[in-house]
Short mmCIF file of C-alpha atoms and ligand atoms in Angstrom, two decimals:
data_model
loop_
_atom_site.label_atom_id
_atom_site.label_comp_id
_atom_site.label_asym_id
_atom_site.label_seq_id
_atom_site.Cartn_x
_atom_site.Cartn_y
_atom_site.Cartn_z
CA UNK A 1 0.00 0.00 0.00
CA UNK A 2 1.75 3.34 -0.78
CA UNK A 3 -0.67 5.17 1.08
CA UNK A 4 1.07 6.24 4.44
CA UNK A 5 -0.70 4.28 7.47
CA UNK A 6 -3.65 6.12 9.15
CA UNK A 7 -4.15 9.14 6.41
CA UNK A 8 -6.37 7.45 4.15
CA UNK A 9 -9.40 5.85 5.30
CA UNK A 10 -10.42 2.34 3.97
CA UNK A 11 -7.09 2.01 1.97
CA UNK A 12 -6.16 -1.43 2.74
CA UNK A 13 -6.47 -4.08 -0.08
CA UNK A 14 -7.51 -7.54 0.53
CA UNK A 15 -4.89 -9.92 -1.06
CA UNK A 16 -5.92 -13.17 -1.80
CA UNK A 17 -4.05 -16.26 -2.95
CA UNK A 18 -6.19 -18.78 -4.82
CA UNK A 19 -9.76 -19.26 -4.32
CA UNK A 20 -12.05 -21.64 -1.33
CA UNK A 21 -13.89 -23.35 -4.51
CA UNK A 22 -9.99 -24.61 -5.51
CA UNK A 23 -9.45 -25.69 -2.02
CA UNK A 24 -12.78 -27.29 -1.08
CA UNK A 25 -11.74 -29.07 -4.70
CA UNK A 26 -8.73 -30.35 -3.22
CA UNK A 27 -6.10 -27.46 -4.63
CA UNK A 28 -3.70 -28.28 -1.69
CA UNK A 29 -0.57 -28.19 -3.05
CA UNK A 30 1.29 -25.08 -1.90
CA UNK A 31 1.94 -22.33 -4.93
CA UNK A 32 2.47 -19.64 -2.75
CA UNK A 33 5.65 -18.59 -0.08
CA UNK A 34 4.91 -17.35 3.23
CA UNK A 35 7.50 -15.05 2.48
CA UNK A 36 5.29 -13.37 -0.27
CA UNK A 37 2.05 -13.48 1.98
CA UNK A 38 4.00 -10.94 4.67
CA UNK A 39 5.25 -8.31 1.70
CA UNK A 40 1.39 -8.10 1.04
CA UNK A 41 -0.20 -8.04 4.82
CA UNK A 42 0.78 -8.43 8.21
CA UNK A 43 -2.58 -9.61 9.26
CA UNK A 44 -4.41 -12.74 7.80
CA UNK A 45 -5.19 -16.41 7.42
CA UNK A 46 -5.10 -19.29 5.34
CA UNK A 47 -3.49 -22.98 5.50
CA UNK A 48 -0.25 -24.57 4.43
CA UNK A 49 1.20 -27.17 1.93
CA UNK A 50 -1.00 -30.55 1.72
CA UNK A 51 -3.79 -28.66 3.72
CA UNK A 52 -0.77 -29.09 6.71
CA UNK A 53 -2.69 -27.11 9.54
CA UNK A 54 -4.09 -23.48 10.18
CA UNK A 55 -2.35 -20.15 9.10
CA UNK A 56 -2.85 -17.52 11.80
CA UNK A 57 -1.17 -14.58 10.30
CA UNK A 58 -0.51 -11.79 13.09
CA UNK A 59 1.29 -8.55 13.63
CA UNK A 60 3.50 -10.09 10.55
CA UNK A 61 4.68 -13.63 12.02
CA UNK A 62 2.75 -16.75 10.41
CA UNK A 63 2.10 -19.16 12.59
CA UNK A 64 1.14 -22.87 12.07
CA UNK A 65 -1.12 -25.00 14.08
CA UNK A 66 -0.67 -28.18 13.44
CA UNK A 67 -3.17 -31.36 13.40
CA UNK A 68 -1.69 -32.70 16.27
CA UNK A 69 -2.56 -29.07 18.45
CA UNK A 70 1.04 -27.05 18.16
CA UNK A 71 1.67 -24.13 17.44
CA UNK A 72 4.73 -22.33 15.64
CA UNK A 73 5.96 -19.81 13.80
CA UNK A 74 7.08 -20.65 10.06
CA UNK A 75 9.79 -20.10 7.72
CA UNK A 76 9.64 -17.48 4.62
CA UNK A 77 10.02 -20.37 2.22
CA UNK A 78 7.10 -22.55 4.17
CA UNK A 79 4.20 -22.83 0.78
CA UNK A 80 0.91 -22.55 1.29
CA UNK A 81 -1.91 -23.34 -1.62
CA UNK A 82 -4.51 -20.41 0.32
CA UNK A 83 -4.25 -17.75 2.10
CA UNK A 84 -5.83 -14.22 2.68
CA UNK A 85 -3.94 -11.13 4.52
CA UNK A 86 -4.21 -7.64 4.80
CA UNK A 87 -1.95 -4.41 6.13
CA UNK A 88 -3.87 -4.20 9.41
CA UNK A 89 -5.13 -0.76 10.45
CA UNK A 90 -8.66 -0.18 12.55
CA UNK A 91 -11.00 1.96 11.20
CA UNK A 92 -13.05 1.38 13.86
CA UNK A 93 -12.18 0.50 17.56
CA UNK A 94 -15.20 -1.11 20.10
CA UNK A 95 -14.73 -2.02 23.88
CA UNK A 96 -17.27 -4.58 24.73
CA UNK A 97 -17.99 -5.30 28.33
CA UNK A 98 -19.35 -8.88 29.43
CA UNK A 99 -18.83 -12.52 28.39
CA UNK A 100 -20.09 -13.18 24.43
CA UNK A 101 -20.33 -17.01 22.05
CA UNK A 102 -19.25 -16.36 18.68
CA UNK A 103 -22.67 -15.99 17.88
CA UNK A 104 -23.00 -13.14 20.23
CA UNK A 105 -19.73 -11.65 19.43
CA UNK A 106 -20.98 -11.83 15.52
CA UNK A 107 -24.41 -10.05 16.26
CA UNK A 108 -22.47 -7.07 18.18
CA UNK A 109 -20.28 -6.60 15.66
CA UNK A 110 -22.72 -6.87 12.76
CA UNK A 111 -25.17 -4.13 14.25
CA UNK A 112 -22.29 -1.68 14.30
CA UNK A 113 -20.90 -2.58 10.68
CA UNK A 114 -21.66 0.00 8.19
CA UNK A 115 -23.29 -2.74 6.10
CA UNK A 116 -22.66 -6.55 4.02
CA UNK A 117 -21.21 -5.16 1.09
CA UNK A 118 -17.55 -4.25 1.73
CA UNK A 119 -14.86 -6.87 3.40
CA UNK A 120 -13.62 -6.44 6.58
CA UNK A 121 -10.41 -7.36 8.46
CA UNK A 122 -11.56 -8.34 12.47
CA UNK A 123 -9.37 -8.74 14.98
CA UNK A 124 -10.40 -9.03 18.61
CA UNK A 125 -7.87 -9.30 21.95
CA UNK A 126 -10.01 -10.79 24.59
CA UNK A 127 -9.80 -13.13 27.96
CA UNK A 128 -11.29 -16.75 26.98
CA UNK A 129 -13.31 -18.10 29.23
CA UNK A 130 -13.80 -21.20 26.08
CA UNK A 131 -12.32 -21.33 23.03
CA UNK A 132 -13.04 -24.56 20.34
CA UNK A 133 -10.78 -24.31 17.40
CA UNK A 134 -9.99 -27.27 15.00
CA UNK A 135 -7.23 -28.26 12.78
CA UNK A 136 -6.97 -30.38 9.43
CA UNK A 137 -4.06 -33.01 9.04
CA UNK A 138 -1.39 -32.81 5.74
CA UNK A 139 -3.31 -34.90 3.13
CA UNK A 140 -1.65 -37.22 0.51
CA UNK A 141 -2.63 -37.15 -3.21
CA UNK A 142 -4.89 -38.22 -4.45
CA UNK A 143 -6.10 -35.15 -2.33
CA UNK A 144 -10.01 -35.71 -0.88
CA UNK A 145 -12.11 -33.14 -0.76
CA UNK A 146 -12.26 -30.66 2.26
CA UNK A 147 -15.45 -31.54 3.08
CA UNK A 148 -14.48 -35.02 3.80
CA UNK A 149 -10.96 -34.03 5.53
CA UNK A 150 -13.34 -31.71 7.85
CA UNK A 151 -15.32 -34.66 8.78
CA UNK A 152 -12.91 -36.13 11.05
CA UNK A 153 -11.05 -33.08 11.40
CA UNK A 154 -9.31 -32.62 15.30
CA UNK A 155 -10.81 -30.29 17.42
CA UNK A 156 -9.21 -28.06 20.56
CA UNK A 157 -10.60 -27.02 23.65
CA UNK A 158 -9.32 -24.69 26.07
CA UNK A 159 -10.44 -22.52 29.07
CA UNK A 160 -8.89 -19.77 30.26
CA UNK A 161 -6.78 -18.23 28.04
CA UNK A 162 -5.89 -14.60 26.66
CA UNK A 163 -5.03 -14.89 23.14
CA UNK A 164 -6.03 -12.81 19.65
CA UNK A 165 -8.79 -13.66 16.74
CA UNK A 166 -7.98 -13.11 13.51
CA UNK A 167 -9.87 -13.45 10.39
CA UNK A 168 -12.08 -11.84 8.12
CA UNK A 169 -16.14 -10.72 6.78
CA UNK A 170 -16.90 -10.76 3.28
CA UNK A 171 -19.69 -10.03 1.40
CA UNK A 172 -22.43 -12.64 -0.32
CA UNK A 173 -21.56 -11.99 -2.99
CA UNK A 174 -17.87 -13.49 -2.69
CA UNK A 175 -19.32 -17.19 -2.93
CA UNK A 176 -16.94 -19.22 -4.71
CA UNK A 177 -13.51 -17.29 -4.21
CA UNK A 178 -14.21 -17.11 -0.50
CA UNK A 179 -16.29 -17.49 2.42
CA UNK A 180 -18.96 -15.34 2.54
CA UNK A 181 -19.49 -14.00 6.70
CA UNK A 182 -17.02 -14.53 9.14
CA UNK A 183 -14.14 -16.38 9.29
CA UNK A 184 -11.92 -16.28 11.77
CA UNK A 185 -8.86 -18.27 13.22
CA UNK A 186 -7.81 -18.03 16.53
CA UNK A 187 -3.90 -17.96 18.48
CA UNK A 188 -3.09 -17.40 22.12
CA UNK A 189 -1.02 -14.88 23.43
CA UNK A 190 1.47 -17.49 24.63
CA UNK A 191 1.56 -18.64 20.62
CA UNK A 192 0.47 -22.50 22.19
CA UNK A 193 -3.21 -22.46 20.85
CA UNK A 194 -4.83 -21.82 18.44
CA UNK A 195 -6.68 -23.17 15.16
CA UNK A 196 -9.63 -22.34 13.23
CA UNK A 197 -12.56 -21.18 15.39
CA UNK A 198 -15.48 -23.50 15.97
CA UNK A 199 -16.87 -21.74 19.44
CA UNK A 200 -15.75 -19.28 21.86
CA UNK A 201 -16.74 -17.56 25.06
CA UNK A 202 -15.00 -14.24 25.37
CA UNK A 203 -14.69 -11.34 28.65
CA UNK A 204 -14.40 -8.10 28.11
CA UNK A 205 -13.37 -8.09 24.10
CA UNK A 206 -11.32 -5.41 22.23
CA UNK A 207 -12.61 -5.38 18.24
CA UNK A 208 -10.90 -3.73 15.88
CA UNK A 209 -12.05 -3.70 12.52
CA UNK A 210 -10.30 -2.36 9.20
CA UNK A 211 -12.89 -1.65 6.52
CA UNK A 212 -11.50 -2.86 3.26
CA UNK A 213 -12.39 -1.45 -0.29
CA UNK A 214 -10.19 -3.25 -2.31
CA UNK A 215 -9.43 -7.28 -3.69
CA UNK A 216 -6.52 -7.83 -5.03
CA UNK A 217 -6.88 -11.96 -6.38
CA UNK A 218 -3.97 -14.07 -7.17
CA UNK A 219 -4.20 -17.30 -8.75
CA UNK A 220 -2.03 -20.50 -8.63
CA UNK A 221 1.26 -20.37 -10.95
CA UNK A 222 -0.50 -23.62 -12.56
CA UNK A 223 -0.24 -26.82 -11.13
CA UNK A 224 -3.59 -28.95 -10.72
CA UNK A 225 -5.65 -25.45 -10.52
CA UNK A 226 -5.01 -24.95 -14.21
CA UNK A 227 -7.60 -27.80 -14.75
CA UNK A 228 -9.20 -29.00 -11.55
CA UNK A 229 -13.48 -28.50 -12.94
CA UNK A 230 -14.61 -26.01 -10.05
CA UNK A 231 -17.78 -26.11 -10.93
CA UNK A 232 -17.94 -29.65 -8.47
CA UNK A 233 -18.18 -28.09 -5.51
CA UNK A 234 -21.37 -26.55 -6.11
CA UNK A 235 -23.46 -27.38 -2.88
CA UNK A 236 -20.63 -27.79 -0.80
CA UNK A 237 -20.09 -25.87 1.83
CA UNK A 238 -17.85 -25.69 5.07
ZN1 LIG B 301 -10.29 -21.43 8.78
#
């Protein structure tokens, strides 16, 4: 972004590598280096190499949790097949008092939102009280669907915890390249949990949200996404 950070309102650009339709199709091979994600964001998620875990992307470290629950930081040269970051700058700050699900959590953020067409960048600090997060083990080829990896995926739970969510809102009208509503990954502040978020119950949350105006898509360098028939995973959904 060459605009300098906090004069320009809503100048972040969403950059996204790949599309879900080529991952829910089994597009796991990683075409893209973690290196390259953190020149374009410092703030994102995604997943890694053979669908090898969850990308938490935050204050520009990428962080792996793994199937088996770790958590750790990667190297530049780490691939991933999707991913989604942005440069991370709130627009819009809100102090919440009280304990909040995800459900909860989504309604307050929703009513505040200045409405479901534009994307936007969340990221909430909070005290967990719960958190449910889930993983997905590295596949082997021929890669399954996600839909089926996700059916015995491994799932996390933890009480107690400070730690950081991270993840994203997009519009409808996205179906196909992304998920449409929220999506959001979680990591703890001691970087030893984390994973995609299933359920939470957070005290006292700190949202920050970065309106976003602008998608900037990438698409595999070819490899199986060249020819993989997207139109299969009409239906599907995770
Ligand atoms: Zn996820």
């Amino acid at each position: 972004c060459s605009f300098i950070s906090g004069c320009c309102k809503d100048s972040e650009k969403l950059c996204q590598f790949s599309t879900i339709n080529a991952l829910m199709a089994g597009c796991y091979q990683g075409q893209f280096k973690c290196g390259d994600l953190t020149r374009m964001g410092d703030f994102g998620i995604g997943t890694f190499d053979k669908l090898d875990g969850e990308m938490v992307v935050l204050e520009g470290t990428v962080y792996q949790v793994k199937a088996d629950g770790s958590v750790c930081p990667v190297s530049k040269n780490l691939l991933t097949p999707f991913a989604v970051v942005t440069t991370f700058s709130a627009d819009r700050q809100i102090r919440l008092k009280g304990t909040y699900n995800l459900l909860e959590l989504q309604k307050q953020i929703d009513r505040r939102l200045p409405g479901e067409n534009i994307f936007y960048a969340i990221r909430i600090d909070a005290d967990a009280a719960y958190i449910r997060t889930r993983s997905v083990p590295a596949q082997q080829k021929p890669y399954p669907k996600l839909t089926e990896v996700v059916k015995d995926q491994p799932v996390f739970e933890t009480t107690d915890t400070r730690g950081t969510l991270v993840g994203f809102k997009c519009p409808d009208y996205i179906l196909g390249l992304n998920i449409p509503g929220y999506h959001l990954h979680f990591i703890s502040d001691k970087k030893i949990f984390g994973g995609h978020l299933l359920e939470c119950r957070v005290r006292d949350p700190v949202i920050k949200i970065d309106y976003i105006r602008q998608l900037e898509l990438t698409l595999p360098p070819g490899g199986d996404f060249d020819s993989i028939d997207l139109r299969m995973t009409d239906g599907d959904s995770l």
